[in-house]
Coordinates of C-alpha atoms in Angstrom, one line a residue:
M1 CA 10.4 5.3 -28.2
T2 CA 9.2 2.4 -30.4
R3 CA 7.4 -0.2 -28.5
T4 CA 8.1 -3.8 -30.1
S5 CA 6.5 -6.9 -29.1
G6 CA 8.7 -9.6 -27.3
A7 CA 6.6 -12.5 -28.5
G8 CA 9.0 -15.1 -29.3
K9 CA 12.1 -13.7 -27.7
R10 CA 14.0 -15.5 -25.1
L11 CA 15.7 -13.7 -22.1
L12 CA 17.9 -15.4 -19.7
I13 CA 18.7 -13.6 -16.3
V14 CA 22.1 -14.7 -14.7
E15 CA 22.1 -14.2 -10.8
E16 CA 24.6 -16.4 -9.5
S17 CA 23.9 -15.3 -5.6
L18 CA 20.2 -15.7 -5.8
V19 CA 19.1 -18.3 -3.2
D20 CA 16.3 -16.8 -1.4
H21 CA 14.9 -13.5 -0.2
H22 CA 18.2 -12.7 1.3
G23 CA 19.5 -9.4 -0.2
H24 CA 18.3 -7.7 -3.4
W25 CA 18.6 -10.4 -5.9
F26 CA 15.3 -11.8 -5.9
S27 CA 13.3 -8.6 -6.0
Y28 CA 15.3 -7.1 -8.7
A29 CA 15.2 -10.3 -10.7
R30 CA 11.6 -10.7 -10.4
R31 CA 10.7 -7.4 -11.5
V32 CA 12.7 -7.9 -14.3
A33 CA 11.1 -11.1 -15.2
E34 CA 7.4 -9.6 -14.9
F35 CA 8.4 -6.8 -17.4
N36 CA 9.5 -9.0 -19.8
Q37 CA 6.6 -11.5 -19.5
A38 CA 4.2 -8.5 -19.9
E39 CA 5.7 -8.1 -23.1
G40 CA 5.5 -12.0 -24.1
V41 CA 9.3 -12.8 -23.5
T42 CA 10.0 -16.3 -22.5
V43 CA 12.2 -15.8 -19.2
E44 CA 14.3 -17.9 -17.7
V45 CA 16.7 -17.7 -14.6
A46 CA 20.3 -19.3 -13.9
A47 CA 20.6 -18.9 -10.1
H48 CA 22.7 -20.5 -7.3
A49 CA 22.5 -24.3 -6.8
R50 CA 20.8 -23.8 -3.6
V51 CA 18.1 -21.4 -4.9
S52 CA 14.7 -21.7 -3.1
R53 CA 11.7 -23.6 -5.0
E54 CA 9.6 -21.3 -2.6
L55 CA 10.3 -17.9 -4.2
E56 CA 7.2 -16.2 -5.6
W57 CA 7.4 -16.2 -9.2
S58 CA 6.6 -18.2 -12.5
V59 CA 9.6 -18.6 -14.3
T60 CA 11.8 -21.5 -15.3
V61 CA 14.7 -21.5 -12.9
H62 CA 18.0 -23.3 -13.4
P63 CA 19.9 -24.2 -10.2
L64 CA 23.4 -23.6 -11.8
F65 CA 25.9 -22.1 -9.5
A66 CA 27.7 -24.0 -7.1
A67 CA 29.4 -20.9 -5.2
S68 CA 29.4 -17.2 -5.5
Y69 CA 31.5 -14.4 -4.1
W70 CA 28.5 -13.4 -1.6
D71 CA 28.4 -17.0 0.1
G72 CA 31.9 -16.4 1.2
S73 CA 33.4 -18.9 -1.4
Y74 CA 36.0 -16.4 -2.7
P75 CA 37.8 -14.3 0.3
T76 CA 39.4 -11.2 -0.3
R77 CA 43.4 -11.3 -0.4
H78 CA 46.0 -8.5 0.4
K79 CA 48.6 -10.0 -2.1
P80 CA 48.0 -9.4 -5.7
R81 CA 49.2 -12.8 -6.4
K82 CA 46.7 -14.7 -4.3
Q83 CA 44.0 -12.3 -5.2
L84 CA 44.8 -13.2 -8.8
A85 CA 44.3 -16.9 -7.8
V86 CA 40.9 -16.1 -6.3
L87 CA 39.7 -14.3 -9.3
V88 CA 41.1 -17.0 -12.0
R89 CA 39.3 -19.8 -10.0
S90 CA 35.9 -18.0 -9.4
N91 CA 35.8 -17.0 -13.3
W92 CA 36.8 -20.7 -14.3
R93 CA 34.1 -22.1 -12.2
A94 CA 31.5 -19.3 -13.7
Y95 CA 32.7 -20.1 -17.0
R96 CA 32.4 -23.9 -16.7
E97 CA 29.1 -23.6 -15.2
L98 CA 27.6 -21.2 -17.8
A99 CA 29.4 -22.9 -20.7
A100 CA 27.6 -26.3 -19.7
H101 CA 24.1 -24.5 -19.6
F102 CA 24.4 -22.6 -22.9
A103 CA 25.8 -25.7 -24.8
R104 CA 22.5 -27.6 -24.1
H105 CA 20.0 -24.9 -24.4
E106 CA 18.4 -23.0 -27.4
R107 CA 19.5 -19.5 -28.4
Y108 CA 18.7 -16.6 -26.0
D109 CA 18.0 -13.3 -27.8
L110 CA 19.4 -11.3 -24.6
V111 CA 21.4 -12.8 -21.6
F112 CA 21.0 -10.0 -18.7
A113 CA 23.5 -10.5 -15.8
P114 CA 22.4 -7.8 -13.1
S115 CA 25.3 -8.2 -10.6
V116 CA 28.7 -8.6 -12.6
I117 CA 31.9 -8.2 -10.6
A118 CA 35.3 -9.1 -11.3
H119 CA 34.8 -12.8 -10.3
Q120 CA 32.7 -13.3 -13.4
L121 CA 34.1 -10.8 -15.7
L122 CA 36.6 -13.0 -17.4
A123 CA 34.0 -16.0 -17.7
W124 CA 31.9 -13.5 -19.7
L125 CA 34.4 -12.4 -22.1
A126 CA 35.2 -16.0 -23.0
L127 CA 31.4 -17.1 -23.1
A128 CA 30.5 -14.2 -25.6
W129 CA 33.3 -15.2 -27.9
R130 CA 32.6 -19.2 -27.7
F131 CA 28.8 -19.0 -27.9
R132 CA 28.2 -16.2 -30.6
R133 CA 25.2 -18.6 -31.9
R134 CA 23.5 -19.2 -28.6
I135 CA 23.8 -15.5 -27.3
G136 CA 22.2 -12.9 -29.2
C137 CA 23.5 -10.1 -26.9
A138 CA 24.9 -10.0 -23.3
V139 CA 24.0 -7.0 -21.1
L140 CA 26.4 -6.7 -18.2
L141 CA 25.4 -4.5 -15.2
I142 CA 28.3 -3.6 -12.7
R143 CA 26.9 -2.1 -9.6
M144 CA 30.0 -1.5 -7.8
G145 CA 33.1 0.8 -8.1
P146 CA 36.3 -0.9 -9.8
S147 CA 37.9 -1.7 -6.5
E148 CA 34.7 -3.4 -5.1
P149 CA 33.3 -5.6 -3.8
H150 CA 36.9 -7.2 -2.8
G151 CA 38.7 -4.0 -1.8
I152 CA 40.2 -3.5 1.5
E153 CA 39.8 0.0 2.7
G154 CA 43.3 1.8 2.7
D155 CA 45.2 -1.4 1.4
P156 CA 47.3 -1.1 -1.8
I157 CA 45.3 -4.1 -3.2
N158 CA 42.6 -1.6 -4.2
D159 CA 44.7 -0.1 -7.0
W160 CA 45.4 -3.5 -8.1
N161 CA 41.8 -4.2 -8.4
V162 CA 41.3 -1.1 -10.5
R163 CA 44.0 -2.2 -12.8
F164 CA 42.8 -5.6 -13.0
I165 CA 39.0 -4.7 -13.9
A166 CA 40.3 -1.9 -16.4
R167 CA 42.5 -4.2 -18.2
W168 CA 39.8 -6.9 -18.8
L169 CA 37.0 -4.3 -19.5
R170 CA 39.1 -3.1 -22.6
R171 CA 39.4 -6.6 -24.0
F172 CA 35.7 -6.4 -24.5
R173 CA 36.0 -3.4 -27.1
P174 CA 35.5 -5.8 -30.2
L175 CA 32.4 -7.6 -28.8
V176 CA 31.0 -4.1 -28.0
A177 CA 31.8 -2.9 -31.3
R178 CA 29.8 -5.9 -32.9
G179 CA 26.9 -5.4 -30.5
R180 CA 27.4 -8.9 -28.9
V181 CA 28.0 -7.2 -25.5
R182 CA 26.7 -4.1 -23.7
F183 CA 27.8 -2.8 -20.6
A184 CA 25.2 -1.0 -17.9
T185 CA 25.2 0.3 -14.5
D186 CA 22.4 1.9 -12.4
S187 CA 24.0 5.4 -11.6
E188 CA 25.4 8.1 -13.8
A189 CA 28.4 8.6 -11.4
L190 CA 29.4 5.0 -11.8
A191 CA 28.7 5.2 -15.7
R192 CA 31.2 8.2 -15.8
E193 CA 33.7 6.5 -13.5
Y194 CA 33.9 3.3 -15.9
R195 CA 34.0 5.4 -19.0
A196 CA 37.0 7.3 -18.0
L197 CA 38.7 4.0 -16.9
C198 CA 38.2 1.9 -19.9
G199 CA 36.6 4.2 -22.9
L200 CA 33.6 2.1 -23.1
E201 CA 30.0 3.5 -23.0
F202 CA 27.9 2.2 -20.2
T203 CA 24.0 2.3 -20.4
V204 CA 22.4 3.7 -17.1
L205 CA 19.6 1.4 -16.4
P206 CA 16.6 2.9 -14.1
S207 CA 16.0 0.5 -11.1
A208 CA 13.5 -2.3 -11.7
Q209 CA 12.5 -2.3 -8.0
Y210 CA 9.3 -0.5 -6.9
T211 CA 6.8 -0.7 -4.0
A212 CA 3.0 0.5 -4.7
P213 CA 1.9 3.1 -2.2
R214 CA -0.1 2.4 1.0
A215 CA -3.8 3.2 0.9
E216 CA -4.3 6.4 2.5
T217 CA -7.1 6.6 5.4
G218 CA -6.7 10.2 6.4
P219 CA -4.1 12.0 8.6
A220 CA -2.0 10.2 11.1
S221 CA -2.9 10.8 15.0
A222 CA -0.7 13.7 16.0
H223 CA 0.1 11.6 19.1
A224 CA 1.1 8.4 17.2
A225 CA 4.6 7.5 17.1
L226 CA 6.5 8.2 13.7
R227 CA 8.0 5.0 12.4
F228 CA 11.3 5.3 11.0
T229 CA 12.6 2.1 9.0
S230 CA 16.3 1.1 8.1
L231 CA 15.6 -1.7 5.5
G232 CA 18.1 -3.9 3.6
P233 CA 20.4 -6.3 6.0
A234 CA 22.3 -4.0 8.4
H235 CA 25.8 -3.2 7.2
F236 CA 28.7 -0.9 8.0
I237 CA 28.7 0.8 4.7
K238 CA 25.1 1.6 5.4
G239 CA 25.8 3.4 8.3
I240 CA 24.2 1.2 10.7
D241 CA 26.5 2.3 13.6
V242 CA 25.8 5.8 12.8
L243 CA 22.0 5.2 13.0
L244 CA 22.4 3.4 16.3
E245 CA 24.4 6.3 17.6
A246 CA 21.9 8.9 16.3
I247 CA 18.8 6.8 17.9
R248 CA 20.9 7.0 21.6
L249 CA 21.3 10.8 21.2
L250 CA 17.5 11.1 20.3
R251 CA 16.8 8.8 23.2
A252 CA 18.8 11.2 25.7
D253 CA 16.8 14.1 24.5
P254 CA 13.6 13.0 23.0
P255 CA 11.6 15.3 20.5
R256 CA 8.0 16.2 21.3
R257 CA 6.4 13.5 18.8
A258 CA 7.5 10.0 20.0
L259 CA 9.7 7.9 17.7
H260 CA 9.8 4.1 16.9
F261 CA 12.5 2.7 14.6
V262 CA 12.3 -0.7 13.1
I263 CA 15.5 -2.2 11.7
H264 CA 16.1 -5.3 9.4
W265 CA 18.8 -7.1 11.2
P266 CA 18.7 -10.7 9.8
L267 CA 22.1 -11.8 10.9
P268 CA 23.6 -12.1 14.4
Q269 CA 26.3 -9.1 13.5
A270 CA 26.1 -6.8 10.7
V271 CA 28.6 -7.0 8.0
A272 CA 31.6 -4.8 9.0
L273 CA 34.3 -5.4 6.3
G274 CA 37.3 -6.2 8.8
R275 CA 36.3 -4.1 11.4
P276 CA 35.0 -4.8 14.9
P277 CA 31.5 -6.7 14.7
L278 CA 28.4 -4.7 15.0
S279 CA 25.7 -6.0 17.0
P280 CA 22.5 -5.0 17.8
D281 CA 21.9 -2.5 20.8
E282 CA 19.8 -4.6 22.9
D283 CA 19.2 -2.0 25.5
L284 CA 17.8 0.3 22.7
A285 CA 15.3 -2.7 21.9
A286 CA 14.6 -3.1 25.6
S287 CA 13.6 0.6 25.7
G288 CA 11.3 0.1 23.3
W289 CA 12.7 2.6 20.7
V290 CA 14.1 0.1 18.4
E291 CA 12.3 -3.1 17.1
Y292 CA 14.9 -5.4 15.1
V293 CA 13.5 -7.8 12.3
R294 CA 16.0 -10.6 12.8
R295 CA 15.2 -12.8 9.9
S296 CA 15.0 -12.4 6.2
L297 CA 12.0 -11.0 4.8
S298 CA 9.7 -12.3 1.9
A299 CA 8.9 -9.7 -0.8
D300 CA 5.4 -9.0 0.4
E301 CA 6.7 -8.3 4.0
Y302 CA 9.5 -6.1 2.9
D303 CA 7.1 -4.2 0.6
E304 CA 4.3 -4.0 3.6
L305 CA 7.2 -2.8 6.1
L306 CA 8.2 -0.1 3.6
R307 CA 4.7 1.0 3.1
S308 CA 4.1 1.4 6.8
S309 CA 7.1 3.8 7.2
D310 CA 6.6 7.6 7.8
C311 CA 10.3 7.9 6.7
T312 CA 13.2 5.5 5.8
V313 CA 16.6 6.3 7.2
L314 CA 19.5 5.6 4.8
P315 CA 22.6 7.0 6.2
Y316 CA 24.9 5.4 3.6
R317 CA 28.6 6.2 3.7
L318 CA 29.8 8.5 1.0
N319 CA 32.5 5.8 0.3
P320 CA 31.2 3.7 -1.7
Y321 CA 27.9 5.5 -2.3
R322 CA 29.4 8.4 -4.0
L323 CA 29.1 6.0 -7.0
R324 CA 26.8 3.3 -5.7
T325 CA 22.8 3.8 -5.7
S326 CA 20.3 2.2 -3.7
G327 CA 17.3 0.3 -4.6
V328 CA 15.6 0.9 -1.3
L329 CA 15.4 4.8 -2.0
V330 CA 13.8 4.0 -5.5
E331 CA 11.3 1.5 -3.4
A332 CA 10.6 4.5 -0.9
A333 CA 10.2 7.0 -3.6
T334 CA 7.4 5.0 -5.8
A335 CA 5.8 4.3 -2.4
G336 CA 5.6 7.7 -1.4
V337 CA 7.7 7.4 1.5
P338 CA 10.2 10.2 2.3
A339 CA 13.7 9.4 3.3
I340 CA 16.9 10.9 5.2
V341 CA 20.3 10.1 3.0
T342 CA 23.7 11.3 3.1
A343 CA 25.2 14.3 1.4
G344 CA 27.3 13.8 -1.4
T345 CA 25.9 10.5 -2.5
T346 CA 23.9 9.0 -5.3
L347 CA 21.0 8.7 -3.1
E348 CA 21.2 12.7 -2.6
E349 CA 21.2 13.1 -6.3
G350 CA 17.9 10.9 -6.7
L351 CA 16.2 12.5 -3.7
R352 CA 16.5 15.7 -5.2
A353 CA 15.5 14.5 -8.9
W354 CA 12.5 12.3 -8.0
G355 CA 12.2 11.9 -4.1
T356 CA 11.3 13.8 -1.2
G357 CA 13.5 14.2 2.5
L358 CA 16.4 15.5 3.9
V359 CA 20.2 15.2 3.7
A360 CA 22.5 14.4 6.7
K361 CA 26.5 14.5 6.8
D362 CA 28.2 11.4 6.1
G363 CA 29.0 9.6 9.2
D364 CA 27.9 12.3 11.8
A365 CA 25.3 10.5 14.1
R366 CA 24.6 14.2 15.7
D367 CA 23.7 15.7 12.3
L368 CA 21.8 12.4 11.4
A369 CA 19.8 13.2 14.7
E370 CA 19.0 16.4 14.0
R371 CA 17.7 15.8 10.5
I372 CA 15.3 12.9 12.3
R373 CA 14.3 15.5 14.8
A374 CA 13.5 18.1 11.9
F375 CA 11.4 15.4 10.0
A376 CA 9.3 14.8 13.1
A377 CA 8.8 18.1 13.4
D378 CA 6.9 18.4 10.3
A379 CA 6.2 14.8 9.3
E380 CA 2.8 15.3 7.6
A381 CA 4.3 18.1 5.3
F382 CA 7.1 15.6 4.2
R383 CA 4.7 13.0 3.5
A384 CA 2.4 15.0 1.6
R385 CA 5.2 16.0 -0.6
A386 CA 6.4 12.4 -0.9
R387 CA 3.0 11.4 -2.2
E388 CA 3.2 14.1 -4.8
R389 CA 6.6 12.9 -6.1
I390 CA 5.4 9.2 -6.7
A391 CA 4.6 10.2 -10.3
A392 CA 7.9 11.4 -10.9
A393 CA 9.8 8.5 -9.4
R394 CA 7.5 6.1 -11.3
A395 CA 8.1 7.6 -14.6
H396 CA 11.9 7.7 -14.2
H397 CA 11.7 4.1 -13.0
S398 CA 9.0 2.8 -15.2
P399 CA 9.1 -0.5 -17.0
A400 CA 8.9 0.9 -20.4
R401 CA 11.9 2.9 -19.8
F402 CA 13.7 0.2 -18.2
Q403 CA 12.8 -2.3 -21.2
D404 CA 13.8 0.1 -23.7
L405 CA 17.2 0.6 -22.4
L406 CA 17.6 -3.0 -21.7
W407 CA 17.0 -4.2 -25.0
G408 CA 18.6 -1.4 -27.0
R409 CA 15.5 0.1 -28.6
T410 CA 16.1 3.4 -30.2
R411 CA 13.8 6.3 -31.2
G412 CA 12.4 6.3 -34.5
A413 CA 13.5 2.4 -35.1

């Protein structure tokens, strides 16, 4: 793979939801910025208008977006006409904010939008046509399925959402043919889904997220409690309710080895997507089985918590994770931390390809409890295998591989 210097090139990372450490937005954008700065690329970031000045990076940040889907500005609607109105309003706002930025700044060789959803898709179509002299190429990364994130499980509006995004993706064909726009995603399953839906090619980018492994100080005491973590804000689709029930089952019938669970729960209630609210089980906290981290974590705090794990538990639901992937799994694998994931998801594919751990049934708390019990019975062997797999995980998700795919470099060029 040809390595070309990025000296003199300009990259704009566009992340309208980036405010602080909450969510994946900062950690991902920071890694992409670091990869490119290492090649001599000048990196700028367009972020939410409320973006924190305390974030740990050295890039020019433009506080640009007054609103985003993720701050609740664009609620999901059941009726197609109302859903369309929300999408038109969000796209128009994104277009105006970005158009004003491109109009007053020099040309960017590459514009990378790592979290595109339907709420910005029409804006990018218009921007790519209008600013062809200011945007060398736009790489639009879609992480979610065609009915997400504004879908409602079991509601007919999901089919409308799919038709909407398919129709507008097809409108990009002339831009894709000219090399002005490239589409990307982060899982093979999602790439196949979109190729079948709209006929466009989707590049599968490796994750830019990683965590350095902890320094080994020798075998852990056989009497020390095993530390299990659940990182990333608690969420229904991430199976937080399943994990809590599994812990209750383990508490009722404890294994020989003591267990301790650390769960990231920064909001009073976990996101439940229209279901009954999910609150922390305070009885588990009082018992000492569970420790809740009730605030957003800095990047360093997050990495240190992951490194301290004996195992990370990711019981993500099959819907939507049969298509979506998880940066937490990549971070765990590159840090040499085993994981427990859900069968049939992209996480299982990743675990088998470059990770280590166990697989539990979708939504089955009893099976998850048994997988945790099985890990506890052979924890040192799992940890040793995870350390052996670090090289494979880091090779698959290497900065060089990410950069070649992001910039569209070809073999022998």
